Amino acid sequence: MVFFLLFLIQTFALSGLALGYLASYFLLRTVAYLSPWLPVWMWYGDIGLFLHAVFIASTSTVGIIAVLANKGHALKLCSYILASLLIVEILATVQLATRSYSLDRALYVDLNDSMTTSQQYYSYNISDTQMWDEIQLEVNCCGVISYEDWFTTRYGNGSSVPDSCCLMVTKGCGANIASNSDPGDEIILHGCLPTIMSSVRNDFDYYSHNCMDACCCHSNYSDFYDLLPNKQDENGA
């Protein structure tokens, strides 16, 4: 019975660590990286996921101590809390599954609006200029949907794109690119938004499935067996 309780509670603890890793990954790679463009609800979602992970891991740790110390009241309280957290997690998962398309679409629309607005301040605002140059150089993209988006901005003036759009970046390489009969020889043609959205989807799918499966479902029994207080007695029997 003790072994089963330790196994069950530490599985919860591992799931909390996995969720915390997932939240931290999104915070560092996506949310913080694209913070000027991302909607506020993405921040709330990531922070909520991280806090949920902290509650699971900390409550599970207390539960393990309660099992080893034979504190029935504390164990019961931890069990109620973990059951509540599990229900919240199930409900949240169902909501994400049923509303995945609408959330994906909402993120796309919000990013499109933010990026389009930010484009208008390129070369006029240093933070927007640095953001666009960094994204376009790192992601290998140009504009929001395509390079032609720059033509409608004050910077592009109907014909130019930033130098960070160029295949070989040199000063002035993006000037008057509209007059080029084959701009694909000089600049990147596809926009940043489709690439960013694809990266976000792929990262979420990979880490939400593989990381959770590895950390939660494939736990090693021997790790929990070492926690048993009567292990030496059993070995000596």
PDB file of C-alpha atoms in Angstrom:
ATOM      1  CA  MET A   1       0.000   0.000   0.000  1.00  0.00           C
ATOM      2  CA  VAL A   2       2.821   2.370   0.889  1.00  0.00           C
ATOM      3  CA  PHE A   3       4.575   1.540  -2.360  1.00  0.00           C
ATOM      4  CA  PHE A   4       1.419   2.261  -4.355  1.00  0.00           C
ATOM      5  CA  LEU A   5       0.852   5.609  -2.627  1.00  0.00           C
ATOM      6  CA  LEU A   6       4.448   6.661  -3.199  1.00  0.00           C
ATOM      7  CA  PHE A   7       4.233   5.648  -6.837  1.00  0.00           C
ATOM      8  CA  LEU A   8       0.959   7.503  -7.368  1.00  0.00           C
ATOM      9  CA  ILE A   9       2.011  10.695  -5.604  1.00  0.00           C
ATOM     10  CA  GLN A  10       5.441  10.861  -7.200  1.00  0.00           C
ATOM     11  CA  THR A  11       3.826  10.360 -10.593  1.00  0.00           C
ATOM     12  CA  PHE A  12       1.852  13.515  -9.825  1.00  0.00           C
ATOM     13  CA  ALA A  13       5.091  15.234  -8.840  1.00  0.00           C
ATOM     14  CA  LEU A  14       6.707  14.258 -12.132  1.00  0.00           C
ATOM     15  CA  SER A  15       3.693  15.528 -14.043  1.00  0.00           C
ATOM     16  CA  GLY A  16       4.082  18.840 -12.217  1.00  0.00           C
ATOM     17  CA  LEU A  17       7.744  19.024 -13.214  1.00  0.00           C
ATOM     18  CA  ALA A  18       6.831  18.205 -16.811  1.00  0.00           C
ATOM     19  CA  LEU A  19       4.178  20.930 -16.880  1.00  0.00           C
ATOM     20  CA  GLY A  20       6.638  23.368 -15.333  1.00  0.00           C
ATOM     21  CA  TYR A  21       9.187  22.537 -18.005  1.00  0.00           C
ATOM     22  CA  LEU A  22       6.582  23.034 -20.715  1.00  0.00           C
ATOM     23  CA  ALA A  23       5.534  26.407 -19.285  1.00  0.00           C
ATOM     24  CA  SER A  24       9.153  27.539 -18.914  1.00  0.00           C
ATOM     25  CA  TYR A  25       9.942  26.454 -22.452  1.00  0.00           C
ATOM     26  CA  PHE A  26       7.090  28.496 -23.890  1.00  0.00           C
ATOM     27  CA  LEU A  27       7.994  31.449 -21.694  1.00  0.00           C
ATOM     28  CA  LEU A  28      11.607  31.535 -22.871  1.00  0.00           C
ATOM     29  CA  ARG A  29      11.194  30.467 -26.492  1.00  0.00           C
ATOM     30  CA  THR A  30       7.854  31.935 -27.523  1.00  0.00           C
ATOM     31  CA  VAL A  31       6.116  34.196 -25.027  1.00  0.00           C
ATOM     32  CA  ALA A  32       9.096  36.284 -23.914  1.00  0.00           C
ATOM     33  CA  TYR A  33      10.723  36.192 -27.356  1.00  0.00           C
ATOM     34  CA  LEU A  34       7.628  37.540 -29.108  1.00  0.00           C
ATOM     35  CA  SER A  35       6.324  39.523 -26.138  1.00  0.00           C
ATOM     36  CA  PRO A  36       5.767  42.829 -27.993  1.00  0.00           C
ATOM     37  CA  TRP A  37       3.436  41.074 -30.433  1.00  0.00           C
ATOM     38  CA  LEU A  38       1.728  38.384 -28.378  1.00  0.00           C
ATOM     39  CA  PRO A  39      -1.726  39.003 -26.845  1.00  0.00           C
ATOM     40  CA  VAL A  40      -2.072  39.318 -23.079  1.00  0.00           C
ATOM     41  CA  TRP A  41      -4.072  36.094 -22.808  1.00  0.00           C
ATOM     42  CA  MET A  42      -1.009  34.134 -23.930  1.00  0.00           C
ATOM     43  CA  TRP A  43       0.897  35.502 -20.932  1.00  0.00           C
ATOM     44  CA  TYR A  44      -1.972  34.612 -18.600  1.00  0.00           C
ATOM     45  CA  GLY A  45      -2.178  31.112 -20.048  1.00  0.00           C
ATOM     46  CA  ASP A  46       1.530  30.442 -19.645  1.00  0.00           C
ATOM     47  CA  ILE A  47       1.660  31.858 -16.112  1.00  0.00           C
ATOM     48  CA  GLY A  48      -1.431  29.844 -15.179  1.00  0.00           C
ATOM     49  CA  LEU A  49       0.174  26.662 -16.507  1.00  0.00           C
ATOM     50  CA  PHE A  50       3.353  27.338 -14.537  1.00  0.00           C
ATOM     51  CA  LEU A  51       1.463  28.020 -11.285  1.00  0.00           C
ATOM     52  CA  HIS A  52      -0.587  24.859 -11.809  1.00  0.00           C
ATOM     53  CA  ALA A  53       2.657  22.914 -12.191  1.00  0.00           C
ATOM     54  CA  VAL A  54       4.078  24.448  -9.005  1.00  0.00           C
ATOM     55  CA  PHE A  55       0.945  23.512  -7.041  1.00  0.00           C
ATOM     56  CA  ILE A  56       1.097  19.918  -8.298  1.00  0.00           C
ATOM     57  CA  ALA A  57       4.808  19.466  -7.577  1.00  0.00           C
ATOM     58  CA  SER A  58       4.712  21.099  -4.137  1.00  0.00           C
ATOM     59  CA  THR A  59       1.543  19.294  -3.017  1.00  0.00           C
ATOM     60  CA  SER A  60       2.952  15.976  -4.220  1.00  0.00           C
ATOM     61  CA  THR A  61       6.162  16.582  -2.290  1.00  0.00           C
ATOM     62  CA  VAL A  62       4.191  17.226   0.890  1.00  0.00           C
ATOM     63  CA  GLY A  63       2.162  14.095   0.155  1.00  0.00           C
ATOM     64  CA  ILE A  64       5.300  11.959  -0.115  1.00  0.00           C
ATOM     65  CA  ILE A  65       6.524  13.294   3.221  1.00  0.00           C
ATOM     66  CA  ALA A  66       3.110  12.557   4.739  1.00  0.00           C
ATOM     67  CA  VAL A  67       3.257   8.942   3.511  1.00  0.00           C
ATOM     68  CA  LEU A  68       6.756   8.380   4.868  1.00  0.00           C
ATOM     69  CA  ALA A  69       5.895  10.047   8.181  1.00  0.00           C
ATOM     70  CA  ASN A  70       2.572   8.190   8.414  1.00  0.00           C
ATOM     71  CA  LYS A  71       0.564  11.416   8.707  1.00  0.00           C
ATOM     72  CA  GLY A  72      -2.895  10.340   7.618  1.00  0.00           C
ATOM     73  CA  HIS A  73      -4.592  13.727   7.966  1.00  0.00           C
ATOM     74  CA  ALA A  74      -1.937  15.514   5.892  1.00  0.00           C
ATOM     75  CA  LEU A  75      -2.050  12.758   3.274  1.00  0.00           C
ATOM     76  CA  LYS A  76      -5.827  13.040   3.005  1.00  0.00           C
ATOM     77  CA  LEU A  77      -5.590  16.812   2.565  1.00  0.00           C
ATOM     78  CA  CYS A  78      -2.940  16.431  -0.141  1.00  0.00           C
ATOM     79  CA  SER A  79      -5.101  13.832  -1.872  1.00  0.00           C
ATOM     80  CA  TYR A  80      -8.053  16.223  -1.992  1.00  0.00           C
ATOM     81  CA  ILE A  81      -5.867  19.002  -3.383  1.00  0.00           C
ATOM     82  CA  LEU A  82      -4.312  16.726  -6.015  1.00  0.00           C
ATOM     83  CA  ALA A  83      -7.743  15.431  -7.020  1.00  0.00           C
ATOM     84  CA  SER A  84      -8.945  19.019  -7.438  1.00  0.00           C
ATOM     85  CA  LEU A  85      -5.891  19.910  -9.511  1.00  0.00           C
ATOM     86  CA  LEU A  86      -6.448  16.823 -11.640  1.00  0.00           C
ATOM     87  CA  ILE A  87     -10.053  17.849 -12.299  1.00  0.00           C
ATOM     88  CA  VAL A  88      -8.903  21.343 -13.276  1.00  0.00           C
ATOM     89  CA  GLU A  89      -6.300  19.835 -15.588  1.00  0.00           C
ATOM     90  CA  ILE A  90      -8.858  17.550 -17.240  1.00  0.00           C
ATOM     91  CA  LEU A  91     -11.331  20.402 -17.734  1.00  0.00           C
ATOM     92  CA  ALA A  92      -8.613  22.639 -19.163  1.00  0.00           C
ATOM     93  CA  THR A  93      -7.494  19.876 -21.527  1.00  0.00           C
ATOM     94  CA  VAL A  94     -11.053  19.351 -22.734  1.00  0.00           C
ATOM     95  CA  GLN A  95     -11.441  23.089 -23.298  1.00  0.00           C
ATOM     96  CA  LEU A  96      -8.208  23.248 -25.276  1.00  0.00           C
ATOM     97  CA  ALA A  97      -9.211  20.242 -27.354  1.00  0.00           C
ATOM     98  CA  THR A  98     -12.662  21.592 -28.173  1.00  0.00           C
ATOM     99  CA  ARG A  99     -11.512  25.164 -28.771  1.00  0.00           C
ATOM    100  CA  SER A 100      -8.128  24.537 -30.351  1.00  0.00           C
ATOM    101  CA  TYR A 101      -9.175  25.933 -33.725  1.00  0.00           C
ATOM    102  CA  SER A 102     -10.712  29.101 -32.295  1.00  0.00           C
ATOM    103  CA  LEU A 103      -7.674  29.704 -30.059  1.00  0.00           C
ATOM    104  CA  ASP A 104      -5.330  29.133 -32.976  1.00  0.00           C
ATOM    105  CA  ARG A 105      -7.342  31.558 -35.079  1.00  0.00           C
ATOM    106  CA  ALA A 106      -7.445  34.138 -32.279  1.00  0.00           C
ATOM    107  CA  LEU A 107      -3.671  33.968 -31.900  1.00  0.00           C
ATOM    108  CA  TYR A 108      -3.233  34.342 -35.656  1.00  0.00           C
ATOM    109  CA  VAL A 109      -5.490  37.411 -35.790  1.00  0.00           C
ATOM    110  CA  ASP A 110      -3.889  39.045 -32.738  1.00  0.00           C
ATOM    111  CA  LEU A 111      -0.377  38.469 -34.056  1.00  0.00           C
ATOM    112  CA  ASN A 112      -1.343  39.760 -37.480  1.00  0.00           C
ATOM    113  CA  ASP A 113      -2.727  42.982 -35.991  1.00  0.00           C
ATOM    114  CA  SER A 114       0.265  43.515 -33.690  1.00  0.00           C
ATOM    115  CA  MET A 115       2.840  42.823 -36.386  1.00  0.00           C
ATOM    116  CA  THR A 116       1.072  45.023 -38.939  1.00  0.00           C
ATOM    117  CA  THR A 117       0.973  47.903 -36.464  1.00  0.00           C
ATOM    118  CA  SER A 118       4.607  47.375 -35.512  1.00  0.00           C
ATOM    119  CA  GLN A 119       5.628  47.485 -39.170  1.00  0.00           C
ATOM    120  CA  GLN A 120       4.430  51.065 -39.448  1.00  0.00           C
ATOM    121  CA  TYR A 121       6.986  52.159 -36.849  1.00  0.00           C
ATOM    122  CA  TYR A 122       9.967  50.481 -38.463  1.00  0.00           C
ATOM    123  CA  SER A 123      12.925  52.908 -38.615  1.00  0.00           C
ATOM    124  CA  TYR A 124      10.896  55.379 -36.504  1.00  0.00           C
ATOM    125  CA  ASN A 125      10.969  53.396 -33.258  1.00  0.00           C
ATOM    126  CA  ILE A 126      14.153  51.624 -32.231  1.00  0.00           C
ATOM    127  CA  SER A 127      12.420  48.737 -30.428  1.00  0.00           C
ATOM    128  CA  ASP A 128      10.192  47.936 -33.417  1.00  0.00           C
ATOM    129  CA  THR A 129      13.156  48.229 -35.767  1.00  0.00           C
ATOM    130  CA  GLN A 130      15.294  45.877 -33.693  1.00  0.00           C
ATOM    131  CA  MET A 131      12.411  43.438 -33.253  1.00  0.00           C
ATOM    132  CA  TRP A 132      11.731  43.165 -36.970  1.00  0.00           C
ATOM    133  CA  ASP A 133      15.387  42.901 -37.933  1.00  0.00           C
ATOM    134  CA  GLU A 134      15.992  40.191 -35.337  1.00  0.00           C
ATOM    135  CA  ILE A 135      12.938  38.150 -36.316  1.00  0.00           C
ATOM    136  CA  GLN A 136      13.516  38.438 -40.063  1.00  0.00           C
ATOM    137  CA  LEU A 137      17.172  37.475 -39.785  1.00  0.00           C
ATOM    138  CA  GLU A 138      16.603  34.589 -37.393  1.00  0.00           C
ATOM    139  CA  VAL A 139      13.411  33.147 -38.882  1.00  0.00           C
ATOM    140  CA  ASN A 140      14.389  33.903 -42.512  1.00  0.00           C
ATOM    141  CA  CYS A 141      11.215  35.739 -43.415  1.00  0.00           C
ATOM    142  CA  CYS A 142      10.105  39.137 -44.665  1.00  0.00           C
ATOM    143  CA  GLY A 143       6.987  41.076 -43.712  1.00  0.00           C
ATOM    144  CA  VAL A 144       3.863  39.750 -42.037  1.00  0.00           C
ATOM    145  CA  ILE A 145       2.370  37.578 -44.782  1.00  0.00           C
ATOM    146  CA  SER A 146       4.806  38.409 -47.588  1.00  0.00           C
ATOM    147  CA  TYR A 147       7.549  40.870 -48.485  1.00  0.00           C
ATOM    148  CA  GLU A 148       4.992  43.086 -50.219  1.00  0.00           C
ATOM    149  CA  ASP A 149       3.587  44.062 -46.813  1.00  0.00           C
ATOM    150  CA  TRP A 150       6.520  46.445 -46.480  1.00  0.00           C
ATOM    151  CA  PHE A 151       5.386  48.413 -49.515  1.00  0.00           C
ATOM    152  CA  THR A 152       2.389  49.757 -47.572  1.00  0.00           C
ATOM    153  CA  THR A 153       4.541  51.089 -44.715  1.00  0.00           C
ATOM    154  CA  ARG A 154       6.197  54.467 -44.342  1.00  0.00           C
ATOM    155  CA  TYR A 155       9.582  52.800 -44.551  1.00  0.00           C
ATOM    156  CA  GLY A 156       8.833  50.822 -47.699  1.00  0.00           C
ATOM    157  CA  ASN A 157       7.239  53.760 -49.508  1.00  0.00           C
ATOM    158  CA  GLY A 158       5.772  51.437 -52.119  1.00  0.00           C
ATOM    159  CA  SER A 159       9.004  49.810 -53.256  1.00  0.00           C
ATOM    160  CA  SER A 160      11.493  48.880 -50.513  1.00  0.00           C
ATOM    161  CA  VAL A 161      11.985  46.298 -47.771  1.00  0.00           C
ATOM    162  CA  PRO A 162      14.419  46.312 -44.819  1.00  0.00           C
ATOM    163  CA  ASP A 163      17.913  45.032 -45.453  1.00  0.00           C
ATOM    164  CA  SER A 164      17.193  42.207 -42.988  1.00  0.00           C
ATOM    165  CA  CYS A 165      14.971  40.679 -45.703  1.00  0.00           C
ATOM    166  CA  CYS A 166      17.914  40.177 -48.044  1.00  0.00           C
ATOM    167  CA  LEU A 167      19.484  36.811 -48.756  1.00  0.00           C
ATOM    168  CA  MET A 168      22.880  38.502 -48.551  1.00  0.00           C
ATOM    169  CA  VAL A 169      22.552  41.383 -46.118  1.00  0.00           C
ATOM    170  CA  THR A 170      24.331  44.529 -47.259  1.00  0.00           C
ATOM    171  CA  LYS A 171      23.495  48.175 -46.731  1.00  0.00           C
ATOM    172  CA  GLY A 172      20.673  49.237 -49.041  1.00  0.00           C
ATOM    173  CA  CYS A 173      20.123  45.750 -50.478  1.00  0.00           C
ATOM    174  CA  GLY A 174      16.356  45.995 -49.938  1.00  0.00           C
ATOM    175  CA  ALA A 175      15.897  49.399 -51.568  1.00  0.00           C
ATOM    176  CA  ASN A 176      13.573  49.620 -54.592  1.00  0.00           C
ATOM    177  CA  ILE A 177      13.136  45.855 -54.677  1.00  0.00           C
ATOM    178  CA  ALA A 178       9.711  46.288 -56.294  1.00  0.00           C
ATOM    179  CA  SER A 179      11.437  47.240 -59.542  1.00  0.00           C
ATOM    180  CA  ASN A 180      13.290  43.927 -59.594  1.00  0.00           C
ATOM    181  CA  SER A 181      11.706  41.501 -62.059  1.00  0.00           C
ATOM    182  CA  ASP A 182      12.755  38.522 -59.915  1.00  0.00           C
ATOM    183  CA  PRO A 183      12.946  39.690 -56.273  1.00  0.00           C
ATOM    184  CA  GLY A 184      13.392  36.110 -55.075  1.00  0.00           C
ATOM    185  CA  ASP A 185      17.008  36.311 -56.202  1.00  0.00           C
ATOM    186  CA  GLU A 186      17.667  39.126 -53.744  1.00  0.00           C
ATOM    187  CA  ILE A 187      15.279  38.807 -50.804  1.00  0.00           C
ATOM    188  CA  ILE A 188      13.139  36.336 -48.877  1.00  0.00           C
ATOM    189  CA  LEU A 189       9.601  36.410 -50.214  1.00  0.00           C
ATOM    190  CA  HIS A 190       7.502  34.642 -47.561  1.00  0.00           C
ATOM    191  CA  GLY A 191       6.250  36.395 -44.443  1.00  0.00           C
ATOM    192  CA  CYS A 192       7.037  35.831 -40.776  1.00  0.00           C
ATOM    193  CA  LEU A 193       3.554  35.166 -39.407  1.00  0.00           C
ATOM    194  CA  PRO A 194       2.990  31.766 -41.090  1.00  0.00           C
ATOM    195  CA  THR A 195       6.457  30.632 -39.999  1.00  0.00           C
ATOM    196  CA  ILE A 196       5.939  31.782 -36.409  1.00  0.00           C
ATOM    197  CA  MET A 197       2.522  30.117 -36.193  1.00  0.00           C
ATOM    198  CA  SER A 198       3.918  26.868 -37.585  1.00  0.00           C
ATOM    199  CA  SER A 199       6.749  26.935 -35.048  1.00  0.00           C
ATOM    200  CA  VAL A 200       4.362  27.579 -32.149  1.00  0.00           C
ATOM    201  CA  ARG A 201       2.093  24.701 -33.212  1.00  0.00           C
ATOM    202  CA  ASN A 202       4.978  22.270 -33.684  1.00  0.00           C
ATOM    203  CA  ASP A 203       6.604  23.166 -30.372  1.00  0.00           C
ATOM    204  CA  PHE A 204       3.359  22.819 -28.453  1.00  0.00           C
ATOM    205  CA  ASP A 205       2.499  19.473 -30.049  1.00  0.00           C
ATOM    206  CA  TYR A 206       5.955  18.019 -29.465  1.00  0.00           C
ATOM    207  CA  TYR A 207       6.449  19.110 -25.881  1.00  0.00           C
ATOM    208  CA  SER A 208       2.870  18.588 -24.717  1.00  0.00           C
ATOM    209  CA  HIS A 209       2.788  15.003 -25.999  1.00  0.00           C
ATOM    210  CA  ASN A 210       6.343  13.651 -25.859  1.00  0.00           C
ATOM    211  CA  CYS A 211       7.473  15.438 -22.712  1.00  0.00           C
ATOM    212  CA  MET A 212       4.328  14.567 -20.767  1.00  0.00           C
ATOM    213  CA  ASP A 213       4.404  10.941 -21.945  1.00  0.00           C
ATOM    214  CA  ALA A 214       8.051  10.508 -21.019  1.00  0.00           C
ATOM    215  CA  CYS A 215       7.862  12.199 -17.629  1.00  0.00           C
ATOM    216  CA  CYS A 216       4.424  11.053 -16.466  1.00  0.00           C
ATOM    217  CA  CYS A 217       3.577   7.733 -18.055  1.00  0.00           C
ATOM    218  CA  HIS A 218       6.973   6.038 -18.275  1.00  0.00           C
ATOM    219  CA  SER A 219       8.089   6.494 -14.678  1.00  0.00           C
ATOM    220  CA  ASN A 220      10.568   3.958 -13.320  1.00  0.00           C
ATOM    221  CA  TYR A 221       9.274   1.882 -10.422  1.00  0.00           C
ATOM    222  CA  SER A 222      12.744   1.528  -8.942  1.00  0.00           C
ATOM    223  CA  ASP A 223      12.906   5.264  -8.251  1.00  0.00           C
ATOM    224  CA  PHE A 224       9.898   5.009  -5.986  1.00  0.00           C
ATOM    225  CA  TYR A 225      10.940   1.721  -4.400  1.00  0.00           C
ATOM    226  CA  ASP A 226      13.999   3.428  -2.930  1.00  0.00           C
ATOM    227  CA  LEU A 227      11.684   5.624  -0.866  1.00  0.00           C
ATOM    228  CA  LEU A 228      10.131   2.729   1.032  1.00  0.00           C
ATOM    229  CA  PRO A 229      11.004   2.913   4.729  1.00  0.00           C
ATOM    230  CA  ASN A 230      11.017  -0.883   5.194  1.00  0.00           C
ATOM    231  CA  LYS A 231      13.150  -1.770   2.182  1.00  0.00           C
ATOM    232  CA  GLN A 232      16.055  -3.060   4.264  1.00  0.00           C
ATOM    233  CA  ASP A 233      13.739  -5.268   6.312  1.00  0.00           C
ATOM    234  CA  GLU A 234      12.319  -6.788   3.148  1.00  0.00           C
ATOM    235  CA  ASN A 235      15.768  -7.456   1.729  1.00  0.00           C
ATOM    236  CA  GLY A 236      16.870  -9.118   4.913  1.00  0.00           C
ATOM    237  CA  ALA A 237      13.824 -11.364   5.110  1.00  0.00           C
TER     238      ALA A 237
END
